[in-house]
CSV table of C-alpha atoms in Angstrom, one decimal:
chain,number,residue,atom,x,y,z
A,1,MET,CA,0.0,0.0,0.0
A,2,LYS,CA,2.9,2.3,0.8
A,3,LYS,CA,4.2,1.7,-2.7
A,4,VAL,CA,0.9,2.8,-4.2
A,5,PHE,CA,1.0,6.0,-2.3
A,6,GLU,CA,4.7,6.5,-3.3
A,7,ASN,CA,3.7,6.1,-7.0
A,8,LEU,CA,0.9,8.7,-6.6
A,9,LYS,CA,3.2,11.2,-5.0
A,10,ASN,CA,5.9,10.7,-7.5
A,11,GLY,CA,4.1,12.4,-10.4
A,12,LEU,CA,3.0,15.4,-8.3
A,13,ILE,CA,6.4,17.0,-7.6
A,14,LYS,CA,9.5,14.8,-7.9
A,15,SER,CA,8.7,13.6,-11.5
A,16,ASN,CA,6.2,16.3,-12.4
A,17,PRO,CA,5.6,15.6,-16.1
A,18,VAL,CA,5.6,19.3,-17.1
A,19,LEU,CA,7.9,20.9,-14.6
A,20,VAL,CA,10.5,18.2,-14.2
A,21,LEU,CA,10.2,15.7,-17.1
A,22,ALA,CA,9.3,18.5,-19.5
A,23,LEU,CA,6.8,16.3,-21.3
A,24,GLY,CA,3.5,17.5,-22.8
A,25,LEU,CA,4.8,21.0,-23.2
A,26,CYS,CA,2.8,21.6,-26.4
A,27,PRO,CA,-0.7,21.4,-24.9
A,28,THR,CA,0.7,23.1,-21.8
A,29,LEU,CA,1.8,26.2,-23.8
A,30,ALA,CA,-1.3,26.2,-26.0
A,31,VAL,CA,-4.2,25.9,-23.6
A,32,SER,CA,-2.9,27.6,-20.5
A,33,THR,CA,-4.4,30.9,-21.5
A,34,SER,CA,-7.3,30.6,-19.0
A,35,ILE,CA,-8.0,28.5,-16.0
A,36,ASP,CA,-11.2,27.2,-17.6
A,37,ASN,CA,-9.2,25.7,-20.5
A,38,ALA,CA,-6.5,24.4,-18.1
A,39,LEU,CA,-9.1,22.6,-16.0
A,40,GLY,CA,-10.9,21.2,-19.0
A,41,MET,CA,-7.6,19.9,-20.5
A,42,THR,CA,-6.6,18.4,-17.1
A,43,ALA,CA,-9.9,16.5,-16.9
A,44,ALA,CA,-9.4,15.1,-20.4
A,45,VAL,CA,-5.8,14.1,-19.8
A,46,LEU,CA,-6.7,12.5,-16.4
A,47,PHE,CA,-9.4,10.4,-17.9
A,48,VAL,CA,-7.3,9.3,-20.9
A,49,LEU,CA,-4.2,8.7,-18.7
A,50,ILE,CA,-6.0,6.7,-16.0
A,51,SER,CA,-8.0,4.5,-18.4
A,52,SER,CA,-5.0,3.9,-20.7
A,53,ASN,CA,-2.8,3.0,-17.8
A,54,ILE,CA,-5.4,0.5,-16.5
A,55,VAL,CA,-6.0,-1.1,-19.8
A,56,VAL,CA,-2.3,-1.3,-20.7
A,57,SER,CA,-1.6,-2.8,-17.3
A,58,LEU,CA,-4.4,-5.4,-17.6
A,59,ILE,CA,-3.2,-6.7,-20.9
A,60,ARG,CA,0.6,-6.3,-20.1
A,61,ASN,CA,1.2,-10.1,-19.8
A,62,TYR,CA,-0.4,-10.9,-23.2
A,63,THR,CA,0.8,-8.0,-25.2
A,64,PRO,CA,3.5,-9.2,-27.7
A,65,ASN,CA,6.6,-7.1,-27.3
A,66,ARG,CA,6.9,-6.4,-31.0
A,67,VAL,CA,3.5,-4.7,-31.5
A,68,ARG,CA,3.2,-3.1,-28.0
A,69,ILE,CA,3.6,0.5,-29.2
A,70,ALA,CA,0.9,0.0,-31.9
A,71,VAL,CA,-1.4,-1.6,-29.3
A,72,PHE,CA,-0.8,1.3,-26.9
A,73,ILE,CA,-1.5,3.9,-29.6
A,74,VAL,CA,-4.8,2.2,-30.6
A,75,ILE,CA,-5.9,2.1,-27.0
A,76,ILE,CA,-5.0,5.7,-26.4
A,77,ALA,CA,-6.5,6.9,-29.7
A,78,THR,CA,-9.8,5.1,-28.8
A,79,LEU,CA,-9.9,6.7,-25.4
A,80,VAL,CA,-9.1,10.2,-26.8
A,81,THR,CA,-11.9,9.8,-29.4
A,82,ILE,CA,-14.3,8.9,-26.7
A,83,VAL,CA,-13.4,12.0,-24.8
A,84,ASP,CA,-13.6,14.2,-27.9
A,85,LEU,CA,-17.0,12.9,-28.9
A,86,THR,CA,-18.4,13.2,-25.3
A,87,MET,CA,-17.1,16.7,-25.0
A,88,GLN,CA,-18.6,17.8,-28.3
A,89,ALA,CA,-21.9,16.4,-27.3
A,90,PHE,CA,-22.1,17.6,-23.7
A,91,LEU,CA,-19.7,20.5,-23.4
A,92,PRO,CA,-19.7,22.1,-26.8
A,93,GLU,CA,-18.2,25.4,-25.7
A,94,LEU,CA,-15.2,23.9,-23.9
A,95,SER,CA,-14.7,21.6,-26.8
A,96,GLU,CA,-14.6,24.6,-29.1
A,97,ASN,CA,-12.1,26.4,-26.9
A,98,LEU,CA,-9.7,23.4,-26.6
A,99,GLY,CA,-10.1,22.7,-30.3
A,100,ILE,CA,-7.4,20.6,-31.9
A,101,PHE,CA,-5.6,20.0,-28.6
A,102,ILE,CA,-8.1,17.3,-27.5
A,103,PRO,CA,-7.5,15.1,-30.5
A,104,LEU,CA,-3.8,15.8,-30.0
A,105,ILE,CA,-3.8,14.1,-26.6
A,106,VAL,CA,-3.2,11.0,-28.7
A,107,VAL,CA,0.4,12.1,-29.3
A,108,ASN,CA,0.9,13.6,-25.8
A,109,CYS,CA,4.2,12.1,-24.6
A,110,ILE,CA,3.0,11.9,-21.0
A,111,ILE,CA,0.4,9.3,-21.9
A,112,LEU,CA,2.4,7.0,-24.2
A,113,GLY,CA,5.4,7.6,-21.9
A,114,ARG,CA,3.5,6.3,-18.8
A,115,ALA,CA,2.0,3.4,-20.8
A,116,GLU,CA,5.5,2.3,-22.0
A,117,ALA,CA,7.6,3.2,-18.9
A,118,PHE,CA,5.1,2.2,-16.1
A,119,ALA,CA,1.8,0.6,-16.9
A,120,SER,CA,3.3,-2.1,-19.1
A,121,LYS,CA,5.4,-3.3,-16.2
A,122,ASN,CA,3.2,-2.8,-13.2
A,123,THR,CA,-0.1,-3.9,-11.6
A,124,PRO,CA,-3.4,-2.1,-12.5
A,125,LEU,CA,-3.5,-0.6,-8.9
A,126,ASN,CA,0.0,0.8,-9.1
A,127,SER,CA,-0.6,2.0,-12.6
A,128,THR,CA,-3.8,3.8,-11.6
A,129,ALA,CA,-1.9,5.5,-8.8
A,130,ASP,CA,0.9,6.5,-11.2
A,131,ALA,CA,-1.7,7.9,-13.7
A,132,LEU,CA,-3.5,9.8,-11.0
A,133,GLY,CA,-0.2,11.3,-9.7
A,134,MET,CA,1.1,12.2,-13.2
A,135,GLY,CA,-2.3,13.6,-14.3
A,136,MET,CA,-2.6,15.7,-11.3
A,137,GLY,CA,1.0,16.8,-11.6
A,138,PHE,CA,0.2,17.9,-15.1
A,139,GLY,CA,-3.0,19.6,-13.9
A,140,ILE,CA,-1.2,21.5,-11.1
A,141,ALA,CA,1.5,22.8,-13.4
A,142,ILE,CA,-0.9,23.9,-16.1
A,143,VAL,CA,-3.3,25.6,-13.7
A,144,ILE,CA,-0.5,27.5,-12.0
A,145,ILE,CA,0.8,28.7,-15.5
A,146,SER,CA,-2.7,29.6,-16.7
A,147,PHE,CA,-3.3,31.5,-13.4
A,148,PHE,CA,-0.4,33.8,-14.1
A,149,ARG,CA,-1.1,34.1,-17.8
A,150,GLN,CA,-4.8,35.0,-17.3
A,151,VAL,CA,-4.2,37.5,-14.5
A,152,LEU,CA,-1.3,39.3,-16.1
A,153,GLY,CA,-2.6,39.0,-19.7
A,154,THR,CA,-6.2,40.0,-19.1
A,155,GLY,CA,-6.1,41.8,-15.7
A,156,GLU,CA,-8.8,39.7,-14.1
A,157,LEU,CA,-9.4,36.2,-12.9
A,158,SER,CA,-12.7,34.5,-13.7
A,159,VAL,CA,-13.4,30.8,-13.4
A,160,PHE,CA,-16.4,29.4,-15.3
A,161,ASP,CA,-17.9,32.8,-15.8
A,162,ARG,CA,-17.6,33.6,-12.1
A,163,GLU,CA,-15.4,36.6,-11.5
A,164,ILE,CA,-13.0,36.1,-8.7
A,165,PHE,CA,-10.9,39.3,-8.7
A,166,GLN,CA,-9.6,42.1,-10.8
A,167,ALA,CA,-6.0,43.2,-10.6
A,168,PRO,CA,-5.9,46.9,-10.0
A,169,GLY,CA,-4.1,48.8,-12.7
A,170,LEU,CA,-4.0,45.7,-14.9
A,171,THR,CA,-7.6,45.6,-16.0
A,172,ASP,CA,-7.3,48.7,-18.2
A,173,ASN,CA,-3.9,47.9,-19.5
A,174,PRO,CA,-3.4,44.2,-19.4
A,175,MET,CA,0.0,42.8,-20.5
A,176,ALA,CA,-1.3,41.1,-23.6
A,177,ILE,CA,2.1,39.4,-24.2
A,178,PHE,CA,1.2,36.9,-21.5
A,179,ILE,CA,-1.7,35.6,-23.5
A,180,LEU,CA,0.5,35.1,-26.5
A,181,PRO,CA,2.7,31.9,-26.8
A,182,MET,CA,5.7,34.0,-25.8
A,183,GLY,CA,4.1,34.7,-22.4
A,184,ALA,CA,3.7,30.9,-21.8
A,185,PHE,CA,7.5,30.4,-22.3
A,186,LEU,CA,8.2,33.4,-19.9
A,187,VAL,CA,5.9,32.1,-17.2
A,188,ILE,CA,7.1,28.5,-17.4
A,189,GLY,CA,10.7,29.6,-17.4
A,190,VAL,CA,10.4,31.8,-14.4
A,191,LEU,CA,8.3,29.2,-12.6
A,192,LEU,CA,10.9,26.5,-13.2
A,193,ALA,CA,13.7,28.7,-12.1
A,194,LEU,CA,11.9,29.7,-8.9
A,195,LEU,CA,11.0,26.1,-8.0
A,196,ARG,CA,14.6,25.0,-8.5
A,197,TYR,CA,16.0,28.0,-6.6
A,198,THR,CA,13.7,27.4,-3.6
A,199,GLY,CA,14.5,23.7,-3.7
A,200,VAL,CA,10.8,22.6,-4.1
A,201,ILE,CA,12.1,20.6,-7.1
A,202,PRO,CA,15.5,19.1,-6.3
A,203,ASN,CA,18.3,19.9,-8.6
A,204,GLU,CA,19.7,16.7,-10.2
B,1,MET,CA,10.2,-32.4,-32.7
B,2,SER,CA,10.8,-30.3,-35.8
B,3,SER,CA,7.1,-29.9,-36.3
B,4,THR,CA,6.6,-28.5,-32.9
B,5,ARG,CA,9.3,-26.0,-33.4
B,6,LEU,CA,7.7,-24.9,-36.7
B,7,ASP,CA,4.4,-24.6,-34.8
B,8,ASP,CA,6.1,-22.4,-32.2
B,9,ASP,CA,7.7,-20.2,-34.9
B,10,LEU,CA,4.3,-19.9,-36.6
B,11,LYS,CA,2.8,-18.9,-33.3
B,12,GLN,CA,5.5,-16.3,-32.7
B,13,GLU,CA,4.7,-14.8,-36.1
B,14,ILE,CA,1.0,-15.0,-36.0
B,15,PHE,CA,0.2,-14.1,-32.4
B,16,PRO,CA,1.1,-10.4,-32.6
B,17,VAL,CA,-1.0,-10.0,-35.7
B,18,VAL,CA,-4.0,-11.7,-34.1
B,19,PHE,CA,-3.5,-9.7,-30.9
B,20,LEU,CA,-3.4,-6.4,-32.7
B,21,THR,CA,-6.4,-7.3,-34.8
B,22,ILE,CA,-8.4,-8.1,-31.6
B,23,VAL,CA,-7.4,-4.8,-30.0
B,24,VAL,CA,-8.5,-2.9,-33.1
B,25,CYS,CA,-11.8,-4.8,-33.3
B,26,VAL,CA,-12.5,-4.0,-29.6
B,27,SER,CA,-11.6,-0.4,-30.3
B,28,VAL,CA,-14.0,-0.2,-33.3
B,29,ILE,CA,-16.8,-1.7,-31.3
B,30,ALA,CA,-16.3,0.7,-28.4
B,31,LEU,CA,-16.2,3.7,-30.7
B,32,SER,CA,-19.3,2.8,-32.6
B,33,ILE,CA,-21.2,2.5,-29.4
B,34,ILE,CA,-20.0,5.9,-28.2
B,35,ASN,CA,-20.7,7.4,-31.6
B,36,GLY,CA,-24.2,6.0,-31.4
B,37,ILE,CA,-24.8,7.7,-28.1
B,38,THR,CA,-23.2,11.1,-28.9
B,39,GLU,CA,-24.2,11.5,-32.6
B,40,ASP,CA,-27.6,13.1,-32.1
B,41,LYS,CA,-26.3,15.2,-29.1
B,42,ILE,CA,-23.5,16.6,-31.2
B,43,GLU,CA,-25.9,17.4,-34.1
B,44,GLU,CA,-28.2,19.1,-31.6
B,45,ALA,CA,-25.4,21.1,-30.0
B,46,LYS,CA,-24.2,22.3,-33.5
B,47,GLN,CA,-27.8,23.3,-34.4
B,48,GLU,CA,-28.1,25.2,-31.1
B,49,ALA,CA,-24.9,27.0,-31.7
B,50,ILE,CA,-26.1,28.1,-35.2
B,51,ASP,CA,-29.5,29.2,-33.8
B,52,LYS,CA,-27.8,31.2,-31.1
B,53,MET,CA,-25.5,32.8,-33.7
B,54,LEU,CA,-28.4,33.7,-36.0
B,55,GLY,CA,-30.5,34.9,-33.0
B,56,GLU,CA,-27.9,37.5,-32.2
B,57,GLN,CA,-28.6,39.2,-35.5
B,58,PHE,CA,-32.3,38.4,-35.8
B,59,PRO,CA,-33.8,38.4,-32.2
B,60,GLU,CA,-37.3,38.1,-33.7
B,61,MET,CA,-36.4,34.9,-35.6
B,62,ASP,CA,-38.7,32.0,-35.1
B,63,ASP,CA,-37.5,29.8,-37.9
B,64,SER,CA,-34.6,29.5,-40.3
B,65,GLU,CA,-34.0,27.5,-43.5
B,66,TYR,CA,-30.6,26.6,-44.9
B,67,ASP,CA,-30.0,26.4,-48.6
B,68,ASP,CA,-27.2,24.0,-49.4
B,69,ASP,CA,-26.6,25.3,-52.9
B,70,ILE,CA,-25.8,28.9,-52.1
B,71,GLU,CA,-25.0,28.3,-48.4
B,72,VAL,CA,-27.4,30.9,-47.1
B,73,TYR,CA,-29.8,30.9,-44.2
B,74,THR,CA,-33.2,32.4,-44.8
B,75,ILE,CA,-34.6,33.9,-41.6
B,76,PHE,CA,-38.3,33.8,-40.9
B,77,ALA,CA,-40.4,35.7,-38.3
B,78,ASN,CA,-44.1,35.3,-38.1
B,79,GLY,CA,-44.1,33.3,-41.3
B,80,SER,CA,-42.4,35.9,-43.5
B,81,VAL,CA,-38.8,36.4,-44.6
B,82,VAL,CA,-37.0,39.0,-42.5
B,83,GLY,CA,-33.5,38.6,-43.9
B,84,TYR,CA,-30.7,36.4,-44.9
B,85,ALA,CA,-27.5,35.3,-43.2
B,86,PHE,CA,-24.3,33.5,-44.4
B,87,MET,CA,-20.8,32.7,-43.2
B,88,ILE,CA,-17.8,34.2,-44.9
B,89,GLU,CA,-14.1,33.9,-44.2
B,90,ALA,CA,-11.6,36.7,-44.2
B,91,THR,CA,-7.8,36.4,-44.0
B,92,GLY,CA,-6.8,38.3,-41.0
B,93,TYR,CA,-3.4,39.1,-39.4
B,94,GLY,CA,-3.3,35.9,-37.4
B,95,GLY,CA,-5.2,33.5,-39.6
B,96,PRO,CA,-8.8,33.1,-40.9
B,97,ILE,CA,-11.6,35.1,-39.4
B,98,GLU,CA,-15.0,33.6,-39.6
B,99,ILE,CA,-17.8,36.1,-40.0
B,100,LEU,CA,-21.5,35.8,-40.0
B,101,VAL,CA,-23.1,38.4,-42.3
B,102,ALA,CA,-26.8,39.3,-42.0
B,103,LEU,CA,-28.7,41.1,-44.7
B,104,LYS,CA,-32.1,42.8,-44.6
B,105,ASN,CA,-34.8,41.5,-46.8
B,106,THR,CA,-34.7,44.1,-49.6
B,107,THR,CA,-34.6,43.8,-53.4
B,108,LEU,CA,-30.9,43.1,-53.1
B,109,GLU,CA,-30.1,45.1,-56.2
B,110,GLY,CA,-27.5,47.7,-56.7
B,111,ASP,CA,-27.5,50.1,-53.8
B,112,ASP,CA,-30.3,48.2,-52.1
B,113,ILE,CA,-28.1,45.6,-50.4
B,114,ILE,CA,-28.4,46.6,-46.7
B,115,LEU,CA,-26.5,45.0,-43.9
B,116,ARG,CA,-28.4,44.0,-40.8
B,117,GLY,CA,-25.1,43.5,-39.0
B,118,ILE,CA,-22.2,41.2,-38.7
B,119,SER,CA,-20.8,38.9,-35.9
B,120,ILE,CA,-17.4,37.4,-35.6
B,121,ILE,CA,-17.7,33.7,-35.1
B,122,SER,CA,-14.0,32.8,-34.7
B,123,HIS,CA,-10.7,34.5,-35.2
B,124,SER,CA,-7.1,34.2,-34.1
B,125,GLU,CA,-6.1,37.9,-34.1
B,126,THR,CA,-3.6,39.4,-31.7
B,127,PRO,CA,-5.0,39.8,-28.2
B,128,GLY,CA,-5.3,43.5,-27.3
B,129,LEU,CA,-5.0,44.7,-30.9
B,130,GLY,CA,-6.6,42.8,-33.7
B,131,GLU,CA,-8.8,41.1,-31.2
B,132,LYS,CA,-10.8,44.3,-30.9
B,133,ILE,CA,-12.7,43.4,-34.1
B,134,VAL,CA,-15.1,41.5,-31.8
B,135,GLU,CA,-15.9,44.6,-29.8
B,136,ALA,CA,-19.3,46.3,-30.2
B,137,SER,CA,-17.8,49.7,-31.1
B,138,PHE,CA,-16.3,48.2,-34.2
B,139,LEU,CA,-19.2,45.8,-35.2
B,140,GLU,CA,-22.0,48.4,-34.6
B,141,GLN,CA,-20.6,50.4,-37.5
B,142,PHE,CA,-21.9,47.7,-39.9
B,143,GLU,CA,-25.5,47.9,-38.7
B,144,GLY,CA,-28.0,49.2,-41.2
B,145,ILE,CA,-25.5,50.5,-43.8
B,146,GLY,CA,-25.5,49.8,-47.5
B,147,VAL,CA,-22.9,47.4,-48.8
B,148,ASN,CA,-21.3,50.1,-50.9
B,149,ASP,CA,-20.4,52.0,-47.7
B,150,VAL,CA,-18.6,49.0,-46.3
B,151,ARG,CA,-15.2,50.6,-46.9
B,152,LEU,CA,-12.7,52.0,-44.4
B,153,THR,CA,-12.9,55.8,-43.8
B,154,LYS,CA,-9.6,56.4,-45.5
B,155,ASP,CA,-11.2,54.9,-48.7
B,156,ASP,CA,-14.3,57.2,-48.3
B,157,GLY,CA,-16.3,54.5,-46.6
B,158,GLY,CA,-18.3,54.4,-43.4
B,159,ILE,CA,-16.1,52.1,-41.2
B,160,ASP,CA,-13.4,53.4,-38.9
B,161,ALA,CA,-10.5,51.1,-38.6
B,162,ILE,CA,-9.3,50.0,-35.2
B,163,SER,CA,-6.1,51.9,-34.4
B,164,GLY,CA,-3.2,49.5,-34.3
B,165,ALA,CA,-5.2,46.9,-36.1
B,166,THR,CA,-5.5,48.1,-39.7
B,167,ILE,CA,-4.9,44.7,-41.2
B,168,SER,CA,-7.6,43.0,-39.2
B,169,SER,CA,-10.1,45.8,-39.8
B,170,SER,CA,-9.6,46.0,-43.5
B,171,ALA,CA,-9.6,42.2,-43.8
B,172,VAL,CA,-13.1,42.2,-42.2
B,173,VAL,CA,-14.3,45.1,-44.3
B,174,GLU,CA,-13.0,43.7,-47.6
B,175,ALA,CA,-14.4,40.3,-47.0
B,176,VAL,CA,-17.8,41.6,-46.1
B,177,TYR,CA,-17.8,44.0,-49.2
B,178,ASP,CA,-16.8,41.3,-51.6
B,179,HIS,CA,-18.9,38.4,-50.4
B,180,ALA,CA,-22.1,40.4,-49.6
B,181,LYS,CA,-22.4,41.4,-53.2
B,182,GLU,CA,-21.8,37.9,-54.5
B,183,LYS,CA,-24.3,36.3,-52.0
B,184,ALA,CA,-26.9,39.0,-52.8
B,185,ARG,CA,-26.7,38.0,-56.4
B,186,ASP,CA,-27.0,34.3,-55.5
B,187,ILE,CA,-30.1,35.0,-53.4
B,188,ARG,CA,-31.6,37.1,-56.1
B,189,GLU,CA,-31.1,34.3,-58.7
B,190,LYS,CA,-32.6,31.8,-56.3
B,191,ARG,CA,-35.6,34.0,-55.6
B,192,GLY,CA,-36.1,34.4,-59.4
B,193,VAL,CA,-36.5,30.7,-59.9
């Protein structure tokens, strides 16, 4: 049981997929413009990651080594299509906002990476814990980044149409650069530097 | 002895193929089930989005009809035609800009092509600059003017460009000007039939 907890914790900080492993940077940069998008993306990634880890782990003893990557990709693509269709049907607005980045979860390295590196060698329980940790690690990183980008870039913070606060002085003259892709690089760079400097993420 | 080794080899060759085939079959079955559940919902959501979009320009709308040939929505209120709407695409600074153009129900000839208004459906213009094409102060300028006035002020038209976003503004203006005339002709021909 201790190992399960260890696996869960691993993805959160020590091997955070975005902040430490630097995986899945493309969706991170692209959809971290608002907290809504970040949360939507996190939910999609969590679902795909957990289900794919479970399925890959369940069939790990039967999967022939030579076709394993093809098998993983078929499983992941199926799950992503399920998410994509469900979102289009029930959350059309969110699906419109996330656009191409939902289908692109198929090629998100976090998911194939965990299938290959973890789920194909571990029990379903441990794989679930790993997926949960990695998925939440991704979520935490992308929500923090989108918090700074939204506040600095638009001067206000609102989550699901509920306004939380307005930054004085920024509302009239927001720093639009933070909404642009350039701003994503700036935020992620400063964040990484700070986390290393303060020792939250250990230097290797 | 040798025959069992042959069998083993064959198994080694065939098993991955069989396994992958099974995985794909399961995937196809799962997806067709999900598709069956969501298909109608997705169609509904799309229709709802279109109705909402048309309703912004025609609040009185109670019915709309889409013509596949000329790609124009005819808008009805209380059983009579109140106007027409269609989607056009402009090439902005940051990529394509999708615009919904609404026309009043007039003769649609010469100077008598009158805009009801336009809405921006999607765009990827620069935040803080070109993005201002979605603001009411820019879009309101299109309301109720003849298509021949859809030019920037510097070209003797009736639309003020957004400062700092001339490319985005003129992209919208030019696309509306060009396409509205074309579509008006299409609608006229269709009505004549």
